[in-house]
PDB file of C-alpha atoms and ligand atoms in Angstrom:
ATOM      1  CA  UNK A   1      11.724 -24.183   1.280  1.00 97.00           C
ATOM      2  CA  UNK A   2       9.442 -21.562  -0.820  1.00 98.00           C
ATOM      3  CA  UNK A   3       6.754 -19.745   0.952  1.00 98.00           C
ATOM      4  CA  UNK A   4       4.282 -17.958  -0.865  1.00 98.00           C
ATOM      5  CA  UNK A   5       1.675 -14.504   0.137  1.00 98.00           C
ATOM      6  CA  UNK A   6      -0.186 -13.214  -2.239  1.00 98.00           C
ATOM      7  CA  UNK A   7      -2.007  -9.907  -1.167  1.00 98.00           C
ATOM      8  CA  UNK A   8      -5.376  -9.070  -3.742  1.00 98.00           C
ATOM      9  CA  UNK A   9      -5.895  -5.837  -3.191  1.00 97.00           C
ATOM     10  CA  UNK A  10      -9.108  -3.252  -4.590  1.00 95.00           C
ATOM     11  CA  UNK A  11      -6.182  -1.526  -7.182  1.00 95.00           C
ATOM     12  CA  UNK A  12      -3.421  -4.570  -7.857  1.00 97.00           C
ATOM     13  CA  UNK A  13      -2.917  -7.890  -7.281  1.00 98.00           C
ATOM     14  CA  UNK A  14       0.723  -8.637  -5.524  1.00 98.00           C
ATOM     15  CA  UNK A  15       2.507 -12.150  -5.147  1.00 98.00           C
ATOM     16  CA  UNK A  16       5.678 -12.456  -3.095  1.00 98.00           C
ATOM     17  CA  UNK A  17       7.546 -15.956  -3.187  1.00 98.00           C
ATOM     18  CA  UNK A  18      10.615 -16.566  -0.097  1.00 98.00           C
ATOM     19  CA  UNK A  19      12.761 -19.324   0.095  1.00 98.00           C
ATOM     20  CA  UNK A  20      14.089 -19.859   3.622  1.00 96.00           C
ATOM     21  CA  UNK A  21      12.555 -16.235   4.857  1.00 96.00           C
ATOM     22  CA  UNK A  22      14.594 -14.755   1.942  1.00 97.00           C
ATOM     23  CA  UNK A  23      12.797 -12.507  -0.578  1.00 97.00           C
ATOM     24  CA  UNK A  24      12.697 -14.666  -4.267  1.00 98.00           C
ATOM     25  CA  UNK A  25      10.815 -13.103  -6.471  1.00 98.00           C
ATOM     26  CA  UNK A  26       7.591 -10.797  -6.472  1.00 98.00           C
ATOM     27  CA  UNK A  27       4.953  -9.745  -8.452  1.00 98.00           C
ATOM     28  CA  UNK A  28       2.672  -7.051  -9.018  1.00 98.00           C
ATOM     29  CA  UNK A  29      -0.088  -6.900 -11.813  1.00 98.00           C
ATOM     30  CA  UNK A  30      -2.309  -3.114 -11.674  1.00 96.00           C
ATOM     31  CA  UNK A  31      -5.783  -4.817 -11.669  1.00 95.00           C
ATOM     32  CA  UNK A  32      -7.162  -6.147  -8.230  1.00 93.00           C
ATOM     33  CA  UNK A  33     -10.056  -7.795  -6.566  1.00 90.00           C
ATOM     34  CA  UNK A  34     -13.014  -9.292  -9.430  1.00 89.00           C
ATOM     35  CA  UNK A  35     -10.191  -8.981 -11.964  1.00 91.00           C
ATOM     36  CA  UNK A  36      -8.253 -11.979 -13.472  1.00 94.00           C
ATOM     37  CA  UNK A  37      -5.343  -9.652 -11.584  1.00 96.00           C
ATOM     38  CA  UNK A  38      -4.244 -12.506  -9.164  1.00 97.00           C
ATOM     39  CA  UNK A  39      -4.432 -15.469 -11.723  1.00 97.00           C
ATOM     40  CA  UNK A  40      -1.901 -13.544 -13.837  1.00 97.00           C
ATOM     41  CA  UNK A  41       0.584 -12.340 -10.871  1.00 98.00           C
ATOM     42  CA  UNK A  42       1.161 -15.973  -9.825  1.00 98.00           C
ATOM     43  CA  UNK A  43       1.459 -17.148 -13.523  1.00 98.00           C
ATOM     44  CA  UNK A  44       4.161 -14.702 -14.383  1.00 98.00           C
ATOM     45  CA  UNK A  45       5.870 -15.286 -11.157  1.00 98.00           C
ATOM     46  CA  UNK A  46       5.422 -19.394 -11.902  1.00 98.00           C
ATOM     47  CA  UNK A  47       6.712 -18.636 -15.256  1.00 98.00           C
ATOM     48  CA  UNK A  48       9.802 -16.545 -14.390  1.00 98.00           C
ATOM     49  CA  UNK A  49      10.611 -18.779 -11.631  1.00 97.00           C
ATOM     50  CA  UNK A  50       9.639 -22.143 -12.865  1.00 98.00           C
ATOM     51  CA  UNK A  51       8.479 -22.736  -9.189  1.00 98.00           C
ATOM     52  CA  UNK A  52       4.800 -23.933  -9.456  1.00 98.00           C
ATOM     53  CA  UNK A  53       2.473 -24.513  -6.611  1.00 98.00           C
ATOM     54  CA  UNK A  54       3.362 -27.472  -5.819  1.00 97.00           C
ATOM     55  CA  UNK A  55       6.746 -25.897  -4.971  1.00 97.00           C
ATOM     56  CA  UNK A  56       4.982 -23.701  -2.152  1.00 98.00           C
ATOM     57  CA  UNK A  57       5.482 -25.292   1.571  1.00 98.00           C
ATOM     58  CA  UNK A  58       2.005 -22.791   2.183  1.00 98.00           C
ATOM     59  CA  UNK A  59       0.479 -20.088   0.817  1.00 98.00           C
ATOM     60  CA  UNK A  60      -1.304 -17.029   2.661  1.00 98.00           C
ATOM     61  CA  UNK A  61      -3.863 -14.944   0.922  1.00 98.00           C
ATOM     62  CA  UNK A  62      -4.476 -11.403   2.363  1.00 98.00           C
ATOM     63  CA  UNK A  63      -6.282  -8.054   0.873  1.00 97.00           C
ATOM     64  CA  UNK A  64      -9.658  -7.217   0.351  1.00 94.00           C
ATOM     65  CA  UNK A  65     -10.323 -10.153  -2.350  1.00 95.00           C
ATOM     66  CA  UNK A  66      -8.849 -12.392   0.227  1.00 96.00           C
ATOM     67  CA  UNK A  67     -11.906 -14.573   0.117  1.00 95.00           C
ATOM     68  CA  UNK A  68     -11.545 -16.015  -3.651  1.00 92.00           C
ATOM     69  CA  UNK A  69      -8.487 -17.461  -3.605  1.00 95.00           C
ATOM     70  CA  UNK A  70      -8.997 -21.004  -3.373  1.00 94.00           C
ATOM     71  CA  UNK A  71      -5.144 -22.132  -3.878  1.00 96.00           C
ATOM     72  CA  UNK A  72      -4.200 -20.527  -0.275  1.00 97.00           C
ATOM     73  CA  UNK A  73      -3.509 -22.516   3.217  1.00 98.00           C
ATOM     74  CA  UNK A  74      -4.585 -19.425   4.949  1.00 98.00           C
ATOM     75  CA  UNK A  75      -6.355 -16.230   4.853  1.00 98.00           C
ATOM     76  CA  UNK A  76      -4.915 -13.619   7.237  1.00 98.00           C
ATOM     77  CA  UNK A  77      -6.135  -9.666   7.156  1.00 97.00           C
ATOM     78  CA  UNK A  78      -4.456  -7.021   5.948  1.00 97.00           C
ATOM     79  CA  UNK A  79      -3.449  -5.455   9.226  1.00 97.00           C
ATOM     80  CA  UNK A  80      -1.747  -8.332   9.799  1.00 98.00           C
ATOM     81  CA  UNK A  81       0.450  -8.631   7.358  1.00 98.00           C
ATOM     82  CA  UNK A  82       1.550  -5.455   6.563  1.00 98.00           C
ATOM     83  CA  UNK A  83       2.599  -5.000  10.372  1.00 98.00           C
ATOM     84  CA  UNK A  84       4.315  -8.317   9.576  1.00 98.00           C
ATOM     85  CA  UNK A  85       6.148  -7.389   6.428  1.00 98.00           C
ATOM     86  CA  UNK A  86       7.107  -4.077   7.469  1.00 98.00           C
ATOM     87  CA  UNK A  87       8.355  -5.435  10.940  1.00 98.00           C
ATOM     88  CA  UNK A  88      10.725  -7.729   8.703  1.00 98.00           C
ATOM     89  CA  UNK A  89      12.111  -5.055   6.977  1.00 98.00           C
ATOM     90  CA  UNK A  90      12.019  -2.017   9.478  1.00 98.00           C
ATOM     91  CA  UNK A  91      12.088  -3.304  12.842  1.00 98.00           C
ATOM     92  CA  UNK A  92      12.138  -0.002  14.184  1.00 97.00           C
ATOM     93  CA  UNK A  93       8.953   1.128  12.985  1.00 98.00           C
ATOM     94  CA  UNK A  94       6.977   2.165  15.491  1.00 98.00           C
ATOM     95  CA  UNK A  95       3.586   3.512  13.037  1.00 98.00           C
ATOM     96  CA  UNK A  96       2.576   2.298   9.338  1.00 98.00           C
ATOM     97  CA  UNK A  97       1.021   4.386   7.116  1.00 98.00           C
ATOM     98  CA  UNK A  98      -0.752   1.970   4.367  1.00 98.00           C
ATOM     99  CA  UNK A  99      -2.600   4.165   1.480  1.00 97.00           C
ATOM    100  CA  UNK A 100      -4.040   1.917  -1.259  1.00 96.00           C
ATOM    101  CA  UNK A 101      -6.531   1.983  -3.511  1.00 95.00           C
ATOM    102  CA  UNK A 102     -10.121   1.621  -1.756  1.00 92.00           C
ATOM    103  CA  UNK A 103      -8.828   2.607   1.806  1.00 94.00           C
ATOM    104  CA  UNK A 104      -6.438   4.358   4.412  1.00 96.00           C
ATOM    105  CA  UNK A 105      -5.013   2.585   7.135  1.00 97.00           C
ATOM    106  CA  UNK A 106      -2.835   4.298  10.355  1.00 97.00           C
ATOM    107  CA  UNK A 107      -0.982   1.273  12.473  1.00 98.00           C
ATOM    108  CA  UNK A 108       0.845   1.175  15.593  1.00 98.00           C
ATOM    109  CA  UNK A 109       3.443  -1.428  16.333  1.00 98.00           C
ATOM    110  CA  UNK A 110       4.999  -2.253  19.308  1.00 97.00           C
ATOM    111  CA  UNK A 111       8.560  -2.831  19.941  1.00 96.00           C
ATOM    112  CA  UNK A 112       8.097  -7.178  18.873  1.00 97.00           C
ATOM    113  CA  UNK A 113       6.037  -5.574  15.473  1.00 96.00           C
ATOM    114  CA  UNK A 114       2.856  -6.598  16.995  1.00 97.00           C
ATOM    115  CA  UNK A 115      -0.194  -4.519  16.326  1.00 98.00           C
ATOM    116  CA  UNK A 116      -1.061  -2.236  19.542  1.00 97.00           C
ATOM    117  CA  UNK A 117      -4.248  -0.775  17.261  1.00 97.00           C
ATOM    118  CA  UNK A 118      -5.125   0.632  14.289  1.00 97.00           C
ATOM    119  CA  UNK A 119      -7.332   3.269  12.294  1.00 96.00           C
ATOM    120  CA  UNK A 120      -9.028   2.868   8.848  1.00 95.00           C
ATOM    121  CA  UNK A 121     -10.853   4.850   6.384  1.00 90.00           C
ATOM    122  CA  UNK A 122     -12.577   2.847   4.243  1.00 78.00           C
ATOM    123  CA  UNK A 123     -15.684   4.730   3.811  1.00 83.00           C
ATOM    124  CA  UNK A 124     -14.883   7.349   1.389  1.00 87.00           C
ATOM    125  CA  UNK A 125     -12.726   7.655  -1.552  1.00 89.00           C
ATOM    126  CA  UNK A 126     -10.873  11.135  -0.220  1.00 88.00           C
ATOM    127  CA  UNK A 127      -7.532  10.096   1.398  1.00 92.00           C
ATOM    128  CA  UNK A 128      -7.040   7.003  -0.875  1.00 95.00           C
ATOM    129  CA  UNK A 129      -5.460   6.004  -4.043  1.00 96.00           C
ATOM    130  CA  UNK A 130      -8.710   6.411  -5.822  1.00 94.00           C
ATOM    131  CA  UNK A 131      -9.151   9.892  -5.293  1.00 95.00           C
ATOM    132  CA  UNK A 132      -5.484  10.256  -6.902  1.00 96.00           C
ATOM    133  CA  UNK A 133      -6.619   8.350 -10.019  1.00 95.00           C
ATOM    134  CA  UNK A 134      -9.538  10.492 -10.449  1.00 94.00           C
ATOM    135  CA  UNK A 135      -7.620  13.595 -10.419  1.00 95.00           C
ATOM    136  CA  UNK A 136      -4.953  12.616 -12.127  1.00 97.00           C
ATOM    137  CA  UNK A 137      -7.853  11.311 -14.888  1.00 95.00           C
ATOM    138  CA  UNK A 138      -8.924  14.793 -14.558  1.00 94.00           C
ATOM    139  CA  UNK A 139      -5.940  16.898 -14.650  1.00 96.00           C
ATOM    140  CA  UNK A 140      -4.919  14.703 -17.824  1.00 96.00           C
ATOM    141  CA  UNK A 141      -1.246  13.542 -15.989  1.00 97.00           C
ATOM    142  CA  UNK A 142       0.120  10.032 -15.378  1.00 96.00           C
ATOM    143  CA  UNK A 143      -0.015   8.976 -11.794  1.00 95.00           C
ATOM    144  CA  UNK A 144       3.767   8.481 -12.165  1.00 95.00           C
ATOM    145  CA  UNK A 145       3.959  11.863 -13.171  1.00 97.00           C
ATOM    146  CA  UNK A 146       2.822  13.503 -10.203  1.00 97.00           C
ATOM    147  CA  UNK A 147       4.887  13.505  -7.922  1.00 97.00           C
ATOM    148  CA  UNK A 148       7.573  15.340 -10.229  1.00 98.00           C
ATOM    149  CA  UNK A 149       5.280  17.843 -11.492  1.00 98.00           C
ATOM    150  CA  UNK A 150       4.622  18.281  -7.380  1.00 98.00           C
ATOM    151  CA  UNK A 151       8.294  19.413  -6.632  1.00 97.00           C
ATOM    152  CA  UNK A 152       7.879  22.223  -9.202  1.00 98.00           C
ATOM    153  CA  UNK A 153       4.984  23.942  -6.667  1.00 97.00           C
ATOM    154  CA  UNK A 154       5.443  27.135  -5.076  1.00 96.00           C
ATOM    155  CA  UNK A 155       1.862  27.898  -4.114  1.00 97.00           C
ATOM    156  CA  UNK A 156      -0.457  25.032  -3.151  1.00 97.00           C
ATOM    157  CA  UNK A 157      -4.156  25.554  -3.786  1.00 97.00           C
ATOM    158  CA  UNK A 158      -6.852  24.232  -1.627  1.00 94.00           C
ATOM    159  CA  UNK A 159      -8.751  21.093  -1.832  1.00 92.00           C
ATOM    160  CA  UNK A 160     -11.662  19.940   0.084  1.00 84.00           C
ATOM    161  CA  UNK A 161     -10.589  16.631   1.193  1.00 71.00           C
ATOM    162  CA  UNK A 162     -13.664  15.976   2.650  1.00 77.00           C
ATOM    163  CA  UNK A 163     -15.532  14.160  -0.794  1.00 86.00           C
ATOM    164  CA  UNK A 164     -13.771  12.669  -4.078  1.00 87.00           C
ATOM    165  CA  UNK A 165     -16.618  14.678  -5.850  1.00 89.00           C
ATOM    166  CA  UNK A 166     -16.345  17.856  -4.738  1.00 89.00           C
ATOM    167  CA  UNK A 167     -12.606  18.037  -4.298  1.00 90.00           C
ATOM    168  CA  UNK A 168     -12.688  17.349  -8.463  1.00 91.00           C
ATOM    169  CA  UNK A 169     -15.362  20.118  -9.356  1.00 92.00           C
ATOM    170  CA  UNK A 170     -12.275  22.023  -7.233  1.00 92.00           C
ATOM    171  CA  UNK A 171      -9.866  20.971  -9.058  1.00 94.00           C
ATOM    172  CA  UNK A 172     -11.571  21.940 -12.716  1.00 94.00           C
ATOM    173  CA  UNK A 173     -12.632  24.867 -11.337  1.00 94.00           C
ATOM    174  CA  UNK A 174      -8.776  25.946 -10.466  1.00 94.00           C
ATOM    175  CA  UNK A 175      -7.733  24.496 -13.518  1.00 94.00           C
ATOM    176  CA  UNK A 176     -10.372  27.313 -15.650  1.00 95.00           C
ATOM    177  CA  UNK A 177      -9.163  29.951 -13.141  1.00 95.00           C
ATOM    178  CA  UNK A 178      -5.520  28.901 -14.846  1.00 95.00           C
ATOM    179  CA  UNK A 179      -3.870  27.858 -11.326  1.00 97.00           C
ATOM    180  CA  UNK A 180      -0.870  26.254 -12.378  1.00 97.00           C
ATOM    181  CA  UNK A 181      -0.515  22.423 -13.196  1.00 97.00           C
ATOM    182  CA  UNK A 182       2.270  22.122 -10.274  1.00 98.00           C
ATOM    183  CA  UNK A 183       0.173  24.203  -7.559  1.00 98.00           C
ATOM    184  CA  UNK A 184      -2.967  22.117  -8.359  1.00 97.00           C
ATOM    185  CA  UNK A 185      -1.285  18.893  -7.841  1.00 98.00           C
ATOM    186  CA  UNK A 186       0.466  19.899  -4.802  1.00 98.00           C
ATOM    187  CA  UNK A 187      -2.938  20.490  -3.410  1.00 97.00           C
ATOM    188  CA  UNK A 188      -4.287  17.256  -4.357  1.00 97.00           C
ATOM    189  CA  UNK A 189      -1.158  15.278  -2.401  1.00 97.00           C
ATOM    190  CA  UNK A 190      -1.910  18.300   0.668  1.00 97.00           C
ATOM    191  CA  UNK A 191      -5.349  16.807   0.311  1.00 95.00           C
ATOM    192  CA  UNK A 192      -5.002  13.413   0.466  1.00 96.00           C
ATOM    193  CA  UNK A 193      -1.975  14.001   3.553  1.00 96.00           C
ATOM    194  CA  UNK A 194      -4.512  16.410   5.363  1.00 94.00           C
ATOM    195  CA  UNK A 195      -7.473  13.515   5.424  1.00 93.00           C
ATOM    196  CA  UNK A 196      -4.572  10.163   6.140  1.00 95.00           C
ATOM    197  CA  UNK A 197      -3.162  11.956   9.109  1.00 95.00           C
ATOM    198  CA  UNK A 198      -5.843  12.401  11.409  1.00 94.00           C
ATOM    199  CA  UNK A 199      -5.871   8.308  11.309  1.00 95.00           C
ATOM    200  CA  UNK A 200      -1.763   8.555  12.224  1.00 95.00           C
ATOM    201  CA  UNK A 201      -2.391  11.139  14.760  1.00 94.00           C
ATOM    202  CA  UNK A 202      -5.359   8.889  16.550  1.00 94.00           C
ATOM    203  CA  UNK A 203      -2.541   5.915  16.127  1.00 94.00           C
ATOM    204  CA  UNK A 204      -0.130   7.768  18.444  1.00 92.00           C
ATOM    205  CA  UNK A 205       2.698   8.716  15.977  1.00 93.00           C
ATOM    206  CA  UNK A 206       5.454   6.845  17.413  1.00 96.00           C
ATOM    207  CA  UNK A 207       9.022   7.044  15.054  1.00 96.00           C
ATOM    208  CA  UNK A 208       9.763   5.240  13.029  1.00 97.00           C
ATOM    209  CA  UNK A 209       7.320   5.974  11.097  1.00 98.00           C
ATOM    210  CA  UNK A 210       6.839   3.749   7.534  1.00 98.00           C
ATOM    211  CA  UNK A 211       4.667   4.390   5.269  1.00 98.00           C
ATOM    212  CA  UNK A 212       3.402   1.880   2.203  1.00 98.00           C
ATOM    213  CA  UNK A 213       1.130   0.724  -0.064  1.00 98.00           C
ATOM    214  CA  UNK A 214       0.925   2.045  -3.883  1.00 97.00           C
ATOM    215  CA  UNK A 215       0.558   5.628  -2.957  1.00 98.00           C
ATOM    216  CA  UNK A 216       4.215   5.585  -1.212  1.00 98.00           C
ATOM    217  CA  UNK A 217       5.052   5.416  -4.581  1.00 97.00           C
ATOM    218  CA  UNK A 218       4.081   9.344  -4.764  1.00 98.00           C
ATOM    219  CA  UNK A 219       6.884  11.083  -3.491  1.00 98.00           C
ATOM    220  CA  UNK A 220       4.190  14.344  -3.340  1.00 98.00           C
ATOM    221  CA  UNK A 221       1.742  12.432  -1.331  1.00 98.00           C
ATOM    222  CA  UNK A 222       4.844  11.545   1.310  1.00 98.00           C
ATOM    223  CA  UNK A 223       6.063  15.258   0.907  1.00 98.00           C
ATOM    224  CA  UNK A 224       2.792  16.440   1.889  1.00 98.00           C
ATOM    225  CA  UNK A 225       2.284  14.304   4.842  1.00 98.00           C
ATOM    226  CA  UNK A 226       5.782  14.665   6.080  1.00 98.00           C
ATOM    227  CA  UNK A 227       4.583  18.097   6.525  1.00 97.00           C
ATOM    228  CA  UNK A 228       1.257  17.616   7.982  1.00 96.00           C
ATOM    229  CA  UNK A 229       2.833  15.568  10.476  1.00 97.00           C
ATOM    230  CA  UNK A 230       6.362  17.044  10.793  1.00 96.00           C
ATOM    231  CA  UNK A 231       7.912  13.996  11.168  1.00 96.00           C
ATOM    232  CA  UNK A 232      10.233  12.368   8.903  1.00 97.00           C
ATOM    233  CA  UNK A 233       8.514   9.718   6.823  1.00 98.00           C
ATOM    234  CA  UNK A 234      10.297   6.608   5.967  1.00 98.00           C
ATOM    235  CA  UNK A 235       9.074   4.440   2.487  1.00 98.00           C
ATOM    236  CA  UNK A 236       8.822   1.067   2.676  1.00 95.00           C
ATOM    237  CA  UNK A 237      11.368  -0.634  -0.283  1.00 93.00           C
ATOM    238  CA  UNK A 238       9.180  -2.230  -2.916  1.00 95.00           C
ATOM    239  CA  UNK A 239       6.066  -0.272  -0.790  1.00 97.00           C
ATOM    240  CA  UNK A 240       3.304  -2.114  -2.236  1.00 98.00           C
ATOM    241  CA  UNK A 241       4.204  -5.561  -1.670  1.00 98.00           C
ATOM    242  CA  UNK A 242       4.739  -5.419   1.816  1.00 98.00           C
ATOM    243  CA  UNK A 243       1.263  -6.656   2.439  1.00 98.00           C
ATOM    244  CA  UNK A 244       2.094 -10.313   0.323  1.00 98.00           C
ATOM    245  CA  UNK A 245       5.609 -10.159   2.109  1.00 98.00           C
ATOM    246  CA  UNK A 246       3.948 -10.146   5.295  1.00 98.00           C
ATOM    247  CA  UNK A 247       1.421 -12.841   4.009  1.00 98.00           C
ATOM    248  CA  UNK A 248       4.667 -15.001   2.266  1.00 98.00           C
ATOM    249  CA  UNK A 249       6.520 -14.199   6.057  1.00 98.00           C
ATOM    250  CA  UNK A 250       3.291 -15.991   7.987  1.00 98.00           C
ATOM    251  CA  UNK A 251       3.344 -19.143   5.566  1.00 98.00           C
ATOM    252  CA  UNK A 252       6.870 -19.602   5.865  1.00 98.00           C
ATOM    253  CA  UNK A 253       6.147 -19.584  10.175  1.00 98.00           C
ATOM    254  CA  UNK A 254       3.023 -21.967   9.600  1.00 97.00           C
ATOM    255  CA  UNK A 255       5.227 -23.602   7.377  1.00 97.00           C
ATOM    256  CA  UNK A 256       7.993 -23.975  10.152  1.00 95.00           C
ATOM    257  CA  UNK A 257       5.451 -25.065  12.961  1.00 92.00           C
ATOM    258  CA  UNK A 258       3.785 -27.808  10.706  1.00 90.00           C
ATOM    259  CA  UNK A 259       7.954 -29.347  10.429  1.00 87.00           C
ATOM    260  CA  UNK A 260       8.080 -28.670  14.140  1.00 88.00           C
ATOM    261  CA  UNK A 261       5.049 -30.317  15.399  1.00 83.00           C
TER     262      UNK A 261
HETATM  263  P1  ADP B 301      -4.695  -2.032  -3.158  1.00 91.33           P
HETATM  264  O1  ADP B 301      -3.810  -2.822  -2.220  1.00 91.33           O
HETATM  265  O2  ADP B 301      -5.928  -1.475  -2.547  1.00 91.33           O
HETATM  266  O3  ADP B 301      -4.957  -2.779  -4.434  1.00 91.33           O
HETATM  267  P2  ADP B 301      -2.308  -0.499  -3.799  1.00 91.33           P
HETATM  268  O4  ADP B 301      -1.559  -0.554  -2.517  1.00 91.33           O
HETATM  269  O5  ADP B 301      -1.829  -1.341  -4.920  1.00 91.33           O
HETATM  270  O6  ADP B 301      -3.861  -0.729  -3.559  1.00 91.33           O
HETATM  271  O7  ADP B 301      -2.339   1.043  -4.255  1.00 91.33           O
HETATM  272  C1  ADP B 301      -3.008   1.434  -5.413  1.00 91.33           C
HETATM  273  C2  ADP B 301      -2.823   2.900  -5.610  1.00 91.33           C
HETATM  274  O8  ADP B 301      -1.436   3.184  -5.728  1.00 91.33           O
HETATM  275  C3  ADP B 301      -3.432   3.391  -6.901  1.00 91.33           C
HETATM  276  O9  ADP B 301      -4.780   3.777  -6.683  1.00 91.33           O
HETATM  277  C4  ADP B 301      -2.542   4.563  -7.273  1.00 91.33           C
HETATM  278  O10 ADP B 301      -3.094   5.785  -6.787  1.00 91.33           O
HETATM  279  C5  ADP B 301      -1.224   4.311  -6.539  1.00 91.33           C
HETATM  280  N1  ADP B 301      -0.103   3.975  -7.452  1.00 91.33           N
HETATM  281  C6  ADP B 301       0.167   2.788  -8.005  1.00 91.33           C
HETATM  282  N2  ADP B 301       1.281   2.854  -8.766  1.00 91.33           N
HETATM  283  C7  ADP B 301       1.731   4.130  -8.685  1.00 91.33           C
HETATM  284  C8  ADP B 301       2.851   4.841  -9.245  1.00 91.33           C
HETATM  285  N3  ADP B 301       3.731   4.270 -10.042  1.00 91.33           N
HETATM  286  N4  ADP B 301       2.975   6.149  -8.927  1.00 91.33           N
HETATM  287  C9  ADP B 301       2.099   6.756  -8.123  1.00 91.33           C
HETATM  288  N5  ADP B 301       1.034   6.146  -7.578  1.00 91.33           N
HETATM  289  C10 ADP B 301       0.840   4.856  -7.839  1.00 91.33           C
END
């Protein structure tokens, strides 16, 4: 039986197919919500696979562009299914740390993965994937450079991680004071880390804690809040497709309740 979740997020659109609660196949295109992002995920996953959706037993829909994506069973929030696909893979974790690209999210679990609470930032771009593209737009780096150029650091510089806009007249500012590359980007991920754990600290902090999302794909950024928090962070495999996992992981149980019933 195939199962799919597709999670359409602000920054990428993610599609993760199971058969029988086993991870298939996934997919993850770099364009999100508004885009033709999704359309193009679940083509090339169609197309690899041969699976089509008439193959799917159900199909949840989760993220922020949740609402336009008419081939789904089910839409189920983001909360939800990241505490649901990182529950699959980690039972242990205890506290998710989700960083995408329009929002910050801090989530406890309990001991069965289900969610005790949870803290978001949505409001403002500091703390969130965004304000990494905009610096690294600025600083003239790939994203996936970052978090190499990060390890060479010796001396952090400050940024104001209270606005995107004046955190980047910061950053240009150090950059004509001739801060180095390496201590300017190590203050971006200090940044972002500084402004993401005041959500995990309100969320209680319990080990294990997981983080995810595209920006656990920045070994800086998970440097820098490993220690803000001194804790030991733990990255999600495959980090930013644990929201369509959790989404694929609900279909196949509606999928198995439908059979039952
Ligand atoms: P959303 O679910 O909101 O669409 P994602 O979880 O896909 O967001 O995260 C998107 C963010 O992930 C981007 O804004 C970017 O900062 C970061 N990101 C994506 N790929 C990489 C990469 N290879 N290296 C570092 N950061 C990345």
């Amino acid at each position: 039986m195939y199962t799919m979740g597709v999670d359409i997020g602000s920054a990428s659109s993610k599609v993760v197919i199971l058969k029988d609660l086993k991870l298939f196949d996934s997919e993850v295109v770099q364009i999100g919500t508004g885009t033709k992002g999704p359309g193009i995920a679940v083509e090339e996953i169609f197309k690899r696979t041969g699976l089509s959706y008439e193959s799917m037993e159900k199909i949840v829909v989760t993220g922020y562009g949740r609402f336009t994506f008419e081939e789904a069973d089910e839409q189920i929030s983001e909360i939800s299914c990241h505490a649901k696909g990182i529950h699959f893979l980690i039972p242990d974790a205890r506290t998710i740390i989700d960083i995408g690209g329009q929002d910050a999210k801090a989530i406890a679990l309990d001991s069965s993965g289900m969610v005790k609470q949870f803290f978001m930032n949505d409001k403002c771009a500091a703390g969130t994937g965004r304000f990494l593209d905009v610096m690294a737009r600025v600083l003239n780096v790939e994203l996936s450079e970052m978090q190499e150029i990060d390890k060479r650091s010796k001396s952090p510089v400050t940024v104001s991680s209270t606005c995107t806009v004046f955190a980047e007249s910061e950053v240009i500012s150090q950059l004509s004071k001739g801060a180095p590359i390496e201590d300017i980007i190590a203050g971006v991920h200090n940044s972002v880390a500084h402004k993401v754990c005041g959500l995990a600290f309100r969320a209680g902090l319990k080990d294990t804690i997981v983080m995810c999302g595209g920006v656990a794909k920045n070994s800086g950024v998970v440097r820098a809040i490993s220690e803000e928090l001194k804790r030991d962070i733990r990255v999600a495999d495959m980090p930013q497709i644990t929201g369509a996992l959790g989404a694929a992981i609900f279909a196949y149980e509606r999928a198995m309740k439908t059979k039952e019933a």
